[in-house]
Short mmCIF file of C-alpha atoms in Angstrom, two decimals:
data_model
loop_
_atom_site.label_atom_id
_atom_site.label_comp_id
_atom_site.label_asym_id
_atom_site.label_seq_id
_atom_site.Cartn_x
_atom_site.Cartn_y
_atom_site.Cartn_z
CA MET A 625 13.40 7.64 15.70
CA GLU A 626 12.95 5.02 12.95
CA SER A 627 16.21 6.07 11.22
CA ASN A 628 18.10 5.79 14.55
CA ASP A 629 16.68 2.30 15.14
CA ALA A 630 17.64 1.25 11.62
CA LEU A 631 21.16 2.63 12.17
CA ASP A 632 21.51 0.78 15.49
CA GLN A 633 20.39 -2.49 13.89
CA SER A 634 22.89 -2.05 11.05
CA ILE A 635 25.71 -1.30 13.53
CA HIS A 636 24.88 -4.44 15.55
CA ARG A 637 24.84 -6.52 12.39
CA LEU A 638 28.20 -5.04 11.37
CA LEU A 639 29.74 -5.79 14.77
CA ASP A 640 28.45 -9.36 14.69
CA GLU A 641 29.93 -9.89 11.25
CA ILE A 642 33.28 -8.41 12.31
CA GLY A 643 33.34 -10.85 15.23
CA GLU A 644 32.78 -13.75 12.84
CA ARG A 645 35.59 -12.44 10.66
CA ARG A 646 37.93 -12.31 13.67
CA LYS A 647 37.24 -15.97 14.40
CA GLN A 648 37.88 -16.88 10.76
CA ALA A 649 41.11 -14.87 10.78
CA ALA A 650 42.36 -16.61 13.92
CA HIS A 651 41.61 -19.98 12.40
CA LEU A 652 43.42 -19.08 9.18
CA ALA A 653 46.44 -17.79 11.10
CA GLN A 654 46.67 -21.04 13.05
CA LEU A 655 46.67 -22.98 9.80
CA VAL A 656 49.47 -20.80 8.43
CA GLU A 657 51.56 -21.21 11.64
CA GLN A 658 51.34 -24.99 11.27
CA SER A 659 53.15 -24.90 7.94
CA ILE A 660 55.68 -22.80 6.07
CA TYR A 661 54.38 -20.82 3.11
CA GLN A 662 55.46 -18.04 0.88
CA PRO A 663 52.54 -16.82 -1.33
CA GLN A 664 53.40 -15.79 -4.88
CA ASN A 665 51.57 -12.86 -6.58
CA THR A 666 49.30 -12.34 -3.55
CA PRO A 667 46.82 -9.52 -4.26
CA ARG A 668 46.63 -6.54 -1.94
CA ASN A 669 44.36 -6.88 1.14
CA ALA A 670 43.68 -10.55 0.38
CA TYR A 671 44.17 -13.16 3.09
CA GLN A 672 43.91 -16.72 1.97
CA SER A 673 43.51 -20.03 3.71
CA TYR A 674 46.34 -22.50 2.93
CA SER A 675 46.71 -26.26 3.31
CA PRO A 676 50.05 -27.75 4.52
CA PRO A 677 52.31 -29.45 1.89
CA VAL A 678 52.22 -33.21 1.59
CA ILE A 679 56.00 -33.68 1.00
CA ASP A 680 58.85 -31.40 2.16
CA ASN A 681 60.60 -29.29 -0.50
CA THR A 682 58.00 -30.33 -3.05
CA ALA A 683 56.20 -27.74 -5.14
CA ALA A 684 52.70 -28.32 -3.85
CA SER A 685 50.87 -25.46 -5.50
CA VAL A 686 47.40 -24.95 -4.11
CA LEU A 687 44.60 -22.78 -5.47
CA ILE A 688 43.27 -20.70 -2.59
CA ASP A 689 39.83 -19.07 -2.47
CA SER A 690 39.99 -15.61 -0.86
CA SER A 691 37.44 -14.95 1.84
CA ILE A 692 37.35 -11.22 1.07
CA ASP A 693 37.32 -10.54 -2.66
CA GLY A 694 36.97 -14.06 -4.09
CA SER A 695 40.42 -14.03 -5.79
CA VAL A 696 42.52 -17.18 -6.33
CA VAL A 697 46.31 -17.30 -5.75
CA ASP A 698 49.07 -19.86 -6.21
CA CYS A 699 51.13 -20.73 -3.05
CA GLN A 700 54.30 -22.77 -2.67
CA PRO A 701 56.25 -23.93 0.45
CA SER A 702 59.11 -21.86 1.86
CA SER A 703 61.80 -22.37 4.50
CA ALA A 704 60.97 -19.15 6.38
CA SER A 705 59.16 -19.32 9.74
CA PRO A 706 56.38 -16.88 10.68
CA PRO A 707 57.13 -14.32 13.42
CA ALA A 708 55.95 -14.86 16.97
CA SER A 709 53.31 -12.10 16.69
CA PHE A 710 52.02 -13.36 13.38
CA LEU A 711 48.65 -14.41 14.78
CA GLU A 712 47.91 -11.00 16.31
CA ASP A 713 49.17 -9.04 13.28
CA PHE A 714 47.32 -11.25 10.83
CA THR A 715 44.05 -10.90 12.72
CA ARG A 716 44.38 -7.11 13.06
CA ALA A 717 45.18 -6.66 9.38
CA PHE A 718 42.33 -8.93 8.36
CA VAL A 719 39.78 -6.95 10.39
CA ASP A 720 41.15 -3.54 9.28
CA SER A 721 40.86 -4.51 5.63
CA TYR A 722 37.33 -5.88 6.02
CA LYS A 723 34.61 -3.96 4.18
CA PRO A 724 30.93 -4.44 5.05
CA PRO A 725 28.78 -5.97 2.32
CA HIS A 726 26.36 -3.75 0.45
CA ASN A 727 23.25 -5.34 1.94
CA LEU A 728 24.00 -3.74 5.32
CA ALA A 729 22.66 -0.51 3.84
CA ASP A 730 19.19 -1.99 3.44
CA GLY A 731 17.93 -0.64 6.75
CA LEU A 732 19.37 2.86 6.37
CA GLN A 733 17.11 4.03 3.52
CA MET A 734 19.82 5.51 1.30
CA SER A 735 21.88 6.90 4.19
CA ASP A 736 25.62 6.84 4.72
CA ILE A 737 26.69 3.51 6.25
CA LYS A 738 29.33 5.03 8.53
CA THR A 739 27.51 8.16 9.75
CA GLY A 740 23.88 7.14 9.29
CA LYS A 741 23.08 10.51 7.70
CA PRO A 742 20.89 10.79 4.61
CA VAL A 743 22.58 11.03 1.24
CA SER A 744 21.40 14.65 0.88
CA GLU A 745 23.36 15.57 4.03
CA CYS A 746 26.49 13.78 2.84
CA GLY A 747 26.97 16.25 -0.01
CA SER A 748 26.30 14.35 -3.22
CA ASP A 749 25.71 10.96 -4.74
CA ASP A 750 29.40 10.66 -5.62
CA LEU A 751 30.38 11.23 -1.99
CA PHE A 752 27.87 8.58 -0.91
CA ARG A 753 29.35 6.08 -3.35
CA LYS A 754 32.93 6.86 -2.29
CA LYS A 755 32.19 6.52 1.41
CA ASN A 756 30.39 3.20 0.98
CA ASN A 757 32.61 1.83 -1.83
CA LEU A 758 29.66 1.49 -4.24
CA SER A 759 29.75 1.76 -8.00
CA ARG A 760 27.15 3.61 -10.02
CA MET A 761 25.57 0.30 -10.99
CA ASP A 762 25.35 -0.72 -7.31
CA CYS A 763 23.70 2.59 -6.46
CA ALA A 764 21.21 2.16 -9.30
CA LYS A 765 20.40 -1.39 -8.14
CA TYR A 766 20.00 -0.16 -4.56
CA VAL A 767 17.60 2.63 -5.59
CA ILE A 768 15.55 0.25 -7.76
CA LEU A 769 15.30 -2.34 -4.98
CA ALA A 770 14.38 0.31 -2.40
CA ALA A 771 11.64 1.66 -4.67
CA ALA A 772 10.28 -1.78 -5.58
CA ASN A 773 10.16 -2.91 -1.93
CA SER A 774 8.74 0.34 -0.52
CA ARG A 775 5.40 0.33 1.27
CA VAL A 776 3.91 2.87 -1.14
CA VAL A 777 4.45 0.53 -4.10
CA ASP A 778 3.08 -2.43 -2.13
CA VAL A 779 -0.12 -0.56 -1.24
CA TYR A 780 -0.50 0.69 -4.82
CA VAL A 781 -0.13 -2.83 -6.26
CA ARG A 782 -2.68 -4.24 -3.81
CA TYR A 783 -5.05 -1.36 -4.61
CA ILE A 784 -4.99 -1.79 -8.39
CA ASN A 785 -5.45 -5.54 -7.98
CA MET A 786 -8.86 -4.82 -6.44
CA LEU A 787 -11.70 -4.32 -8.92
CA VAL A 788 -13.52 -2.04 -6.52
CA GLY A 789 -10.38 0.09 -6.20
CA ARG A 790 -10.14 0.65 -9.94
CA ASP A 791 -13.88 1.39 -10.09
CA LYS A 792 -13.62 4.02 -7.34
CA ALA A 793 -10.65 5.68 -9.04
CA CYS A 794 -12.53 5.86 -12.37
CA ARG A 795 -15.63 7.15 -10.58
CA LEU A 796 -13.58 9.91 -8.95
CA GLY A 797 -12.21 10.97 -12.32
CA GLN A 798 -15.68 10.83 -13.90
CA TYR A 799 -17.37 13.12 -11.37
CA LEU A 800 -14.38 15.47 -11.17
CA ALA A 801 -14.67 15.89 -14.94
CA ARG A 802 -18.41 16.53 -14.52
CA LEU A 803 -17.69 19.22 -11.92
CA LEU A 804 -15.02 20.87 -14.09
CA ILE A 805 -17.40 20.91 -17.08
CA TYR A 806 -19.90 22.86 -14.97
CA ILE A 807 -17.21 25.32 -13.84
CA VAL A 808 -15.95 25.92 -17.40
CA ASN A 809 -19.52 26.37 -18.68
CA ARG A 810 -20.07 28.99 -16.00
CA ARG A 811 -16.95 30.80 -17.16
CA VAL A 812 -18.17 30.63 -20.75
CA SER A 813 -21.57 32.08 -19.80
CA GLN A 814 -19.91 34.91 -17.87
CA LEU A 815 -16.90 35.79 -20.08
CA GLY A 816 -17.97 34.47 -23.47
CA LYS A 817 -16.85 31.61 -25.68
CA THR A 818 -13.21 31.14 -26.62
CA SER A 819 -11.48 28.36 -28.50
CA SER A 820 -9.52 27.25 -25.47
CA ARG A 821 -12.62 27.04 -23.25
CA LEU A 822 -14.56 25.09 -25.86
CA GLU A 823 -11.61 22.75 -26.25
CA TRP A 824 -11.52 22.23 -22.48
CA ILE A 825 -15.24 21.36 -22.47
CA MET A 826 -14.80 18.84 -25.30
CA THR A 827 -11.81 17.20 -23.61
CA LEU A 828 -13.54 16.92 -20.23
CA THR A 829 -16.69 15.55 -21.88
CA LYS A 830 -14.66 12.83 -23.59
CA ILE A 831 -12.96 11.97 -20.29
CA GLN A 832 -16.32 11.71 -18.53
CA GLN A 833 -17.85 9.51 -21.23
CA THR A 834 -14.79 7.27 -21.45
CA LEU A 835 -14.60 6.71 -17.69
CA SER A 836 -18.36 6.09 -17.54
CA THR A 837 -18.10 3.44 -20.26
CA THR A 838 -15.08 1.88 -18.54
CA ARG A 839 -16.98 1.58 -15.28
CA LYS A 840 -19.96 0.00 -17.03
CA VAL A 841 -17.70 -2.61 -18.62
CA MET A 842 -15.96 -3.40 -15.31
CA ARG A 843 -19.22 -3.87 -13.40
CA SER A 844 -21.10 -5.76 -16.13
CA GLY A 845 -22.52 -8.94 -14.66
CA LYS A 846 -22.19 -7.64 -11.11
CA PHE A 847 -25.97 -7.92 -10.67
CA LEU A 848 -25.44 -11.60 -9.86
CA ALA A 849 -23.30 -10.66 -6.87
CA PHE A 850 -25.97 -8.27 -5.55
CA PHE A 851 -28.68 -10.89 -6.10
CA GLN A 852 -26.65 -13.44 -4.13
CA GLN A 853 -26.09 -10.94 -1.30
CA ALA A 854 -29.82 -10.14 -1.20
CA VAL A 855 -30.76 -13.80 -0.83
CA ARG A 856 -28.15 -14.35 1.88
CA THR A 857 -29.32 -11.26 3.75
CA LEU A 858 -32.95 -12.45 3.73
CA THR A 859 -31.99 -15.93 4.94
CA SER A 860 -29.52 -14.78 7.60
CA VAL A 861 -30.29 -15.62 11.22
CA GLY A 862 -29.67 -13.45 14.26
CA ASP A 863 -29.90 -10.00 12.67
CA ASP A 864 -32.57 -7.46 13.42
CA GLU A 865 -35.60 -7.97 11.20
CA VAL A 866 -35.77 -4.32 10.12
CA VAL A 867 -32.05 -4.20 9.31
CA ARG A 868 -32.32 -7.48 7.40
CA THR A 869 -35.29 -6.29 5.35
CA LEU A 870 -33.75 -2.91 4.51
CA GLY A 871 -30.44 -4.57 3.63
CA ALA A 872 -32.16 -6.99 1.27
CA ALA A 873 -34.11 -4.11 -0.31
CA HIS A 874 -30.83 -2.24 -0.89
CA LYS A 875 -29.20 -5.25 -2.54
CA LEU A 876 -32.22 -5.95 -4.75
CA GLY A 877 -32.37 -2.31 -5.84
CA MET A 878 -28.69 -2.39 -6.76
CA CYS A 879 -29.29 -5.66 -8.63
CA VAL A 880 -32.00 -4.05 -10.80
CA PHE A 881 -29.77 -1.00 -11.33
CA MET A 882 -26.88 -3.20 -12.50
CA ILE A 883 -29.17 -5.14 -14.87
CA ALA A 884 -30.41 -1.90 -16.45
CA ASP A 885 -26.83 -0.62 -16.60
CA THR A 886 -25.64 -3.76 -18.42
CA ILE A 887 -28.57 -3.60 -20.87
CA GLY A 888 -27.75 0.04 -21.58
CA LEU A 889 -24.12 -0.88 -22.17
CA LEU A 890 -25.06 -3.59 -24.69
CA GLY A 891 -27.73 -1.55 -26.42
CA THR A 892 -26.62 2.09 -26.36
CA THR A 893 -22.84 2.06 -25.92
CA LEU A 894 -21.78 -1.10 -27.77
CA ALA A 895 -24.86 -1.33 -30.07
CA LEU A 896 -24.93 -5.11 -29.73
CA VAL A 897 -28.62 -5.19 -28.80
CA ARG A 898 -31.39 -3.12 -30.36
CA LEU A 899 -33.50 -1.34 -27.73
CA ARG A 900 -36.88 0.16 -28.47
CA ASN A 901 -36.72 2.70 -25.65
CA PRO A 902 -33.21 3.16 -24.19
CA ALA A 903 -34.31 6.17 -22.13
CA ARG A 904 -36.88 4.03 -20.31
CA VAL A 905 -34.22 1.48 -19.38
CA ALA A 906 -31.96 4.25 -18.08
CA ARG A 907 -34.79 5.74 -15.98
CA LEU A 908 -35.59 2.30 -14.57
CA GLY A 909 -31.97 1.91 -13.47
CA GLN A 910 -31.89 5.40 -11.92
CA ARG A 911 -35.12 4.74 -10.02
CA ALA A 912 -33.85 1.39 -8.69
CA TRP A 913 -30.61 3.06 -7.58
CA MET A 914 -32.58 5.80 -5.77
CA TYR A 915 -34.70 3.23 -3.91
CA ALA A 916 -31.58 1.27 -2.94
CA LEU A 917 -29.95 4.41 -1.52
CA ILE A 918 -33.11 5.30 0.40
CA ALA A 919 -33.20 1.79 1.92
CA GLN A 920 -29.53 2.09 2.91
CA LEU A 921 -30.17 5.55 4.37
CA LEU A 922 -33.10 4.29 6.47
CA SER A 923 -31.07 1.29 7.65
CA ALA A 924 -28.23 3.54 8.82
CA LEU A 925 -30.65 5.84 10.68
CA TYR A 926 -32.35 2.87 12.34
CA GLN A 927 -29.04 1.38 13.48
CA LEU A 928 -27.84 4.76 14.80
CA ARG A 929 -31.02 4.99 16.86
CA GLY A 930 -30.31 1.51 18.25
CA LEU A 931 -26.78 2.57 19.16
CA SER A 932 -28.15 5.59 21.03
CA ILE A 933 -30.36 3.29 23.11
CA ARG A 934 -27.37 1.00 23.80
CA THR A 935 -25.29 4.00 24.87
CA ALA A 936 -27.96 5.15 27.34
CA ASP A 937 -28.22 1.65 28.81
CA LEU A 938 -24.45 1.42 29.06
CA GLN A 939 -24.25 4.67 30.99
CA ARG A 940 -26.78 3.40 33.53
CA VAL A 941 -24.84 0.15 33.92
CA ARG A 942 -21.58 2.07 34.33
CA ARG A 943 -23.04 4.15 37.15
CA HIS A 944 -24.07 1.00 39.06
CA VAL A 945 -20.70 -0.63 38.40
CA GLY A 946 -18.90 2.48 39.64
CA LYS A 947 -20.85 2.48 42.87
CA ALA A 948 -20.12 -1.22 43.41
CA GLY A 949 -16.41 -0.80 42.60
CA ASP A 950 -16.42 -3.69 40.13
CA VAL A 951 -13.15 -3.50 38.16
CA MET A 952 -14.08 -6.25 35.70
CA GLY A 953 -17.40 -4.58 35.05
CA GLU A 954 -15.61 -1.31 34.29
CA ARG A 955 -13.41 -3.06 31.75
CA GLU A 956 -16.39 -4.69 30.06
CA CYS A 957 -18.16 -1.33 29.88
CA ALA A 958 -15.08 0.26 28.31
CA ILE A 959 -14.88 -2.48 25.68
CA GLU A 960 -18.59 -2.11 24.91
CA GLU A 961 -18.25 1.67 24.65
CA GLN A 962 -15.36 1.32 22.19
CA ALA A 963 -17.39 -1.11 20.04
CA ILE A 964 -20.34 1.29 19.99
CA ARG A 965 -18.06 4.16 19.00
CA MET A 966 -16.60 2.19 16.09
CA GLN A 967 -20.06 1.14 14.85
CA ARG A 968 -21.34 4.72 15.08
CA THR A 969 -18.38 5.99 13.05
CA GLY A 970 -18.98 3.46 10.29
CA LEU A 971 -22.73 4.10 10.18
CA THR A 972 -22.25 7.87 10.11
CA ARG A 973 -19.84 7.54 7.22
CA GLN A 974 -22.27 5.28 5.36
CA LEU A 975 -25.12 7.70 6.05
CA THR A 976 -23.09 10.58 4.58
CA ILE A 977 -22.21 8.61 1.44
CA SER A 978 -25.83 7.53 0.87
CA ALA A 979 -27.18 11.06 1.37
CA LEU A 980 -24.67 12.58 -1.07
CA ASP A 981 -25.10 9.84 -3.69
CA LEU A 982 -28.86 10.30 -3.54
CA ALA A 983 -28.45 13.63 -5.37
CA ILE A 984 -27.26 11.80 -8.53
CA PRO A 985 -30.42 9.74 -9.31
CA ILE A 986 -32.62 12.63 -8.13
CA LYS A 987 -30.96 14.81 -10.75
CA GLY A 988 -31.18 12.06 -13.40
CA LEU A 989 -34.90 11.53 -12.80
CA GLY A 990 -35.61 15.28 -12.70
CA ILE A 991 -37.25 15.12 -9.25
CA LEU A 992 -35.35 18.20 -8.04
CA PRO A 993 -33.73 20.92 -10.20
CA LEU A 994 -30.16 20.32 -9.05
CA ASN A 995 -27.31 21.77 -11.10
CA GLU A 996 -24.45 19.76 -12.54
CA GLY A 997 -21.93 21.35 -10.18
CA LEU A 998 -23.72 20.05 -7.10
CA VAL A 999 -24.02 16.56 -8.58
CA GLY A 1000 -20.37 16.54 -9.63
CA MET A 1001 -19.24 17.69 -6.19
CA ALA A 1002 -21.38 15.11 -4.39
CA GLY A 1003 -20.08 12.32 -6.63
CA SER A 1004 -16.47 13.46 -6.20
CA ILE A 1005 -16.75 13.52 -2.40
CA THR A 1006 -18.31 10.06 -2.16
CA SER A 1007 -15.80 8.68 -4.67
CA LEU A 1008 -12.91 10.06 -2.63
CA MET A 1009 -14.35 8.49 0.52
CA GLY A 1010 -14.63 5.18 -1.34
CA VAL A 1011 -11.00 5.42 -2.46
CA GLN A 1012 -9.96 6.02 1.16
CA ASP A 1013 -11.88 2.92 2.29
CA VAL A 1014 -10.22 0.73 -0.33
CA LEU A 1015 -6.79 2.18 0.47
CA GLY A 1016 -7.38 1.32 4.12
CA LYS A 1017 -8.07 -2.30 3.19
CA ALA A 1018 -5.05 -2.38 0.84
CA SER A 1019 -2.69 -1.05 3.51
CA GLU A 1020 -3.67 -3.65 6.12
#
């Protein structure tokens, strides 16, 4: 359907341009009929606009700019008169020799201009170029412009310009590497050690460590943003008190986690600061992250319970509105129901992410004996969901 619409738009543009060319041709023919000319060395399929001579029988050579191919010719006066049907013949020849400009193919997405079929259905790239009178350089320019202006490239550029987008992509790679390390270790324990398997483990371990360090560098100093959000959440007016308190607790927990993460980066990874007990700092950050996830989990459950109460109240109101036959009330109930549905979807998604992410600090603190495969899978799933969220914002 989209290709047909693009083809129809291109055809309408072509017809409009042909109409403009007809008017120009008629005007040029009238100018030629007003004077007597005999062009010298006129190129093929070129129709020029001439100016009448100032003095009879005087060589008044005029440089003429072609309206088709941009060529310039030299014209001199002649004693011959144009035929009676010159206007009609000139206009017909002008329109028959007209070739559409290359930019009319912009809406066809590499399809044949005359048939509207894709290039793959036209036979080959050479056939496409011959039908549309394009050189190889024109085709290359057209492909490059189509790729640069495509929606996929636009979304990708907007995605990588977001810091959170790059962080989610690195996080996905980090936990996928962690999951693959667990799988390869299981294969080693079952089938024995080989050089290729050990090499795989070393490569994946390097990838995991590199992406972890990259993420720490990108989010260094982010604790200030979480601290600011916590203060604004506590001082906000109009929100539920429980939701406001749990939201502030989540932001403060993430702030402490980011501080410990930055200290670990400076002390352990970059060795810029000497730490007496790096393991204690790491455990402090893991514990703060766990508390922040628990606060977010409780907030989502509390809000879902509130939505359930709103849904029950809305159903009672809808029954009364239906009995009264109030059309406006029905519309308001439908709008409210749609808003509740959207909020429930977002809260359910957030609840799932918090519950899965909670396995990571629980494993780090040793509270539950979870294996690396479960942690890697949970982190990969939540990272993929985060990438989808950022892609949705980038594609808006």
